[in-house]
Amino acid sequence: MRCPDNPGLTRSYDLIGHGLEITTGAQREHRYEILARQAAEKGLGQENIQFYLDFFRFGCPPHGGFGFGLSRFLMVTLGLSNVREAVFLFRGPNRLHP
């Protein structure tokens, strides 16, 4: 979620250990109109993410979360060269569904 005072910043953090991003967390965007606008700005067709936007249509409280990078941890522990080698189904910016 972008900071209201400075749109160039986000309300987020990264936990780095031994040069590896272990955890990323942030306050999530919860406002339907802003989510729909950001999707349009990124060229995502609203029909492709309507299932996600529907959760926010009638209001959602401010919330946050984090993601523990287990696959990145496994990648380093096992000496793999790419995180895709450590996960069963890779999900990235261009892949929303397994």
JSON list of C-alpha atoms in Angstrom, two decimals:
[
{"chain": "A", "resi": 1, "resn": "MET", "atom": "CA", "xyz": [0.00, 0.00, 0.00]},
{"chain": "A", "resi": 2, "resn": "ARG", "atom": "CA", "xyz": [1.39, 3.39, -0.93]},
{"chain": "A", "resi": 3, "resn": "CYS", "atom": "CA", "xyz": [1.93, 5.99, 1.81]},
{"chain": "A", "resi": 4, "resn": "PRO", "atom": "CA", "xyz": [-0.73, 8.71, 1.64]},
{"chain": "A", "resi": 5, "resn": "ASP", "atom": "CA", "xyz": [1.89, 11.39, 2.41]},
{"chain": "A", "resi": 6, "resn": "ASN", "atom": "CA", "xyz": [4.39, 10.21, -0.21]},
{"chain": "A", "resi": 7, "resn": "PRO", "atom": "CA", "xyz": [3.12, 7.97, -3.05]},
{"chain": "A", "resi": 8, "resn": "GLY", "atom": "CA", "xyz": [6.74, 7.12, -3.91]},
{"chain": "A", "resi": 9, "resn": "LEU", "atom": "CA", "xyz": [6.95, 5.04, -0.70]},
{"chain": "A", "resi": 10, "resn": "THR", "atom": "CA", "xyz": [5.09, 1.95, 0.45]},
{"chain": "A", "resi": 11, "resn": "ARG", "atom": "CA", "xyz": [4.11, 0.68, 3.86]},
{"chain": "A", "resi": 12, "resn": "SER", "atom": "CA", "xyz": [6.25, -2.43, 3.69]},
{"chain": "A", "resi": 13, "resn": "TYR", "atom": "CA", "xyz": [9.40, -4.11, 4.99]},
{"chain": "A", "resi": 14, "resn": "ASP", "atom": "CA", "xyz": [11.89, -6.84, 4.09]},
{"chain": "A", "resi": 15, "resn": "LEU", "atom": "CA", "xyz": [13.77, -9.04, 6.54]},
{"chain": "A", "resi": 16, "resn": "ILE", "atom": "CA", "xyz": [17.19, -9.90, 5.14]},
{"chain": "A", "resi": 17, "resn": "GLY", "atom": "CA", "xyz": [19.45, -12.58, 6.58]},
{"chain": "A", "resi": 18, "resn": "HIS", "atom": "CA", "xyz": [22.85, -13.53, 5.11]},
{"chain": "A", "resi": 19, "resn": "GLY", "atom": "CA", "xyz": [22.01, -11.63, 1.93]},
{"chain": "A", "resi": 20, "resn": "LEU", "atom": "CA", "xyz": [18.75, -13.55, 1.47]},
{"chain": "A", "resi": 21, "resn": "GLU", "atom": "CA", "xyz": [15.28, -12.01, 1.63]},
{"chain": "A", "resi": 22, "resn": "ILE", "atom": "CA", "xyz": [13.55, -14.18, 4.23]},
{"chain": "A", "resi": 23, "resn": "THR", "atom": "CA", "xyz": [10.34, -12.29, 4.89]},
{"chain": "A", "resi": 24, "resn": "THR", "atom": "CA", "xyz": [8.45, -9.51, 3.16]},
{"chain": "A", "resi": 25, "resn": "GLY", "atom": "CA", "xyz": [5.52, -7.78, 4.78]},
{"chain": "A", "resi": 26, "resn": "ALA", "atom": "CA", "xyz": [3.22, -4.88, 4.08]},
{"chain": "A", "resi": 27, "resn": "GLN", "atom": "CA", "xyz": [-0.04, -3.19, 4.77]},
{"chain": "A", "resi": 28, "resn": "ARG", "atom": "CA", "xyz": [-2.32, -4.44, 2.01]},
{"chain": "A", "resi": 29, "resn": "GLU", "atom": "CA", "xyz": [-4.40, -2.18, -0.19]},
{"chain": "A", "resi": 30, "resn": "HIS", "atom": "CA", "xyz": [-8.02, -2.64, 0.88]},
{"chain": "A", "resi": 31, "resn": "ARG", "atom": "CA", "xyz": [-9.89, 0.00, -1.16]},
{"chain": "A", "resi": 32, "resn": "TYR", "atom": "CA", "xyz": [-11.75, -1.41, -4.16]},
{"chain": "A", "resi": 33, "resn": "GLU", "atom": "CA", "xyz": [-11.49, 1.71, -6.34]},
{"chain": "A", "resi": 34, "resn": "ILE", "atom": "CA", "xyz": [-7.72, 1.96, -5.89]},
{"chain": "A", "resi": 35, "resn": "LEU", "atom": "CA", "xyz": [-7.20, -1.75, -6.57]},
{"chain": "A", "resi": 36, "resn": "ALA", "atom": "CA", "xyz": [-9.25, -1.53, -9.78]},
{"chain": "A", "resi": 37, "resn": "ARG", "atom": "CA", "xyz": [-7.37, 1.60, -10.90]},
{"chain": "A", "resi": 38, "resn": "GLN", "atom": "CA", "xyz": [-3.95, 0.03, -10.19]},
{"chain": "A", "resi": 39, "resn": "ALA", "atom": "CA", "xyz": [-4.93, -3.09, -12.13]},
{"chain": "A", "resi": 40, "resn": "ALA", "atom": "CA", "xyz": [-5.89, -0.93, -15.12]},
{"chain": "A", "resi": 41, "resn": "GLU", "atom": "CA", "xyz": [-2.62, 1.04, -14.87]},
{"chain": "A", "resi": 42, "resn": "LYS", "atom": "CA", "xyz": [-0.67, -2.24, -15.01]},
{"chain": "A", "resi": 43, "resn": "GLY", "atom": "CA", "xyz": [-2.62, -3.43, -18.04]},
{"chain": "A", "resi": 44, "resn": "LEU", "atom": "CA", "xyz": [-4.43, -6.22, -16.19]},
{"chain": "A", "resi": 45, "resn": "GLY", "atom": "CA", "xyz": [-7.89, -6.76, -17.60]},
{"chain": "A", "resi": 46, "resn": "GLN", "atom": "CA", "xyz": [-10.43, -6.43, -14.81]},
{"chain": "A", "resi": 47, "resn": "GLU", "atom": "CA", "xyz": [-12.14, -9.60, -16.05]},
{"chain": "A", "resi": 48, "resn": "ASN", "atom": "CA", "xyz": [-8.91, -11.52, -15.29]},
{"chain": "A", "resi": 49, "resn": "ILE", "atom": "CA", "xyz": [-8.84, -10.49, -11.62]},
{"chain": "A", "resi": 50, "resn": "GLN", "atom": "CA", "xyz": [-12.53, -9.91, -10.90]},
{"chain": "A", "resi": 51, "resn": "PHE", "atom": "CA", "xyz": [-12.54, -12.95, -8.60]},
{"chain": "A", "resi": 52, "resn": "TYR", "atom": "CA", "xyz": [-9.99, -11.10, -6.44]},
{"chain": "A", "resi": 53, "resn": "LEU", "atom": "CA", "xyz": [-11.64, -7.67, -6.64]},
{"chain": "A", "resi": 54, "resn": "ASP", "atom": "CA", "xyz": [-14.98, -9.14, -5.55]},
{"chain": "A", "resi": 55, "resn": "PHE", "atom": "CA", "xyz": [-13.56, -9.66, -2.05]},
{"chain": "A", "resi": 56, "resn": "PHE", "atom": "CA", "xyz": [-13.18, -5.88, -1.70]},
{"chain": "A", "resi": 57, "resn": "ARG", "atom": "CA", "xyz": [-16.38, -4.72, -3.40]},
{"chain": "A", "resi": 58, "resn": "PHE", "atom": "CA", "xyz": [-18.43, -4.29, -0.21]},
{"chain": "A", "resi": 59, "resn": "GLY", "atom": "CA", "xyz": [-15.60, -3.06, 1.97]},
{"chain": "A", "resi": 60, "resn": "CYS", "atom": "CA", "xyz": [-12.60, -4.59, 3.64]},
{"chain": "A", "resi": 61, "resn": "PRO", "atom": "CA", "xyz": [-10.89, -3.39, 6.82]},
{"chain": "A", "resi": 62, "resn": "PRO", "atom": "CA", "xyz": [-7.28, -2.21, 6.72]},
{"chain": "A", "resi": 63, "resn": "HIS", "atom": "CA", "xyz": [-5.05, -5.24, 7.09]},
{"chain": "A", "resi": 64, "resn": "GLY", "atom": "CA", "xyz": [-1.50, -6.41, 6.59]},
{"chain": "A", "resi": 65, "resn": "GLY", "atom": "CA", "xyz": [0.48, -9.55, 6.21]},
{"chain": "A", "resi": 66, "resn": "PHE", "atom": "CA", "xyz": [3.81, -11.13, 5.49]},
{"chain": "A", "resi": 67, "resn": "GLY", "atom": "CA", "xyz": [5.20, -13.98, 3.50]},
{"chain": "A", "resi": 68, "resn": "PHE", "atom": "CA", "xyz": [7.93, -16.24, 4.80]},
{"chain": "A", "resi": 69, "resn": "GLY", "atom": "CA", "xyz": [10.29, -17.14, 1.97]},
{"chain": "A", "resi": 70, "resn": "LEU", "atom": "CA", "xyz": [10.52, -20.87, 2.63]},
{"chain": "A", "resi": 71, "resn": "SER", "atom": "CA", "xyz": [11.30, -21.60, -1.02]},
{"chain": "A", "resi": 72, "resn": "ARG", "atom": "CA", "xyz": [14.14, -19.05, -1.02]},
{"chain": "A", "resi": 73, "resn": "PHE", "atom": "CA", "xyz": [15.44, -20.54, 2.20]},
{"chain": "A", "resi": 74, "resn": "LEU", "atom": "CA", "xyz": [15.34, -24.01, 0.61]},
{"chain": "A", "resi": 75, "resn": "MET", "atom": "CA", "xyz": [17.06, -22.68, -2.51]},
{"chain": "A", "resi": 76, "resn": "VAL", "atom": "CA", "xyz": [20.05, -21.44, -0.49]},
{"chain": "A", "resi": 77, "resn": "THR", "atom": "CA", "xyz": [20.12, -24.45, 1.86]},
{"chain": "A", "resi": 78, "resn": "LEU", "atom": "CA", "xyz": [20.12, -26.92, -1.04]},
{"chain": "A", "resi": 79, "resn": "GLY", "atom": "CA", "xyz": [22.56, -24.86, -3.13]},
{"chain": "A", "resi": 80, "resn": "LEU", "atom": "CA", "xyz": [20.12, -24.40, -6.01]},
{"chain": "A", "resi": 81, "resn": "SER", "atom": "CA", "xyz": [20.67, -21.66, -8.57]},
{"chain": "A", "resi": 82, "resn": "ASN", "atom": "CA", "xyz": [17.02, -20.62, -9.05]},
{"chain": "A", "resi": 83, "resn": "VAL", "atom": "CA", "xyz": [14.01, -20.49, -6.74]},
{"chain": "A", "resi": 84, "resn": "ARG", "atom": "CA", "xyz": [11.95, -22.29, -9.40]},
{"chain": "A", "resi": 85, "resn": "GLU", "atom": "CA", "xyz": [14.00, -25.41, -8.64]},
{"chain": "A", "resi": 86, "resn": "ALA", "atom": "CA", "xyz": [12.85, -25.34, -5.00]},
{"chain": "A", "resi": 87, "resn": "VAL", "atom": "CA", "xyz": [9.08, -25.10, -5.53]},
{"chain": "A", "resi": 88, "resn": "PHE", "atom": "CA", "xyz": [6.52, -27.46, -7.01]},
{"chain": "A", "resi": 89, "resn": "LEU", "atom": "CA", "xyz": [4.39, -24.80, -8.73]},
{"chain": "A", "resi": 90, "resn": "PHE", "atom": "CA", "xyz": [6.14, -21.47, -9.28]},
{"chain": "A", "resi": 91, "resn": "ARG", "atom": "CA", "xyz": [3.94, -18.38, -9.07]},
{"chain": "A", "resi": 92, "resn": "GLY", "atom": "CA", "xyz": [5.30, -15.12, -10.39]},
{"chain": "A", "resi": 93, "resn": "PRO", "atom": "CA", "xyz": [4.04, -11.78, -11.64]},
{"chain": "A", "resi": 94, "resn": "ASN", "atom": "CA", "xyz": [2.80, -13.31, -14.89]},
{"chain": "A", "resi": 95, "resn": "ARG", "atom": "CA", "xyz": [1.30, -16.47, -13.39]},
{"chain": "A", "resi": 96, "resn": "LEU", "atom": "CA", "xyz": [-1.72, -16.03, -11.11]},
{"chain": "A", "resi": 97, "resn": "HIS", "atom": "CA", "xyz": [-3.02, -19.59, -11.17]},
{"chain": "A", "resi": 98, "resn": "PRO", "atom": "CA", "xyz": [-1.06, -22.82, -10.73]}
]
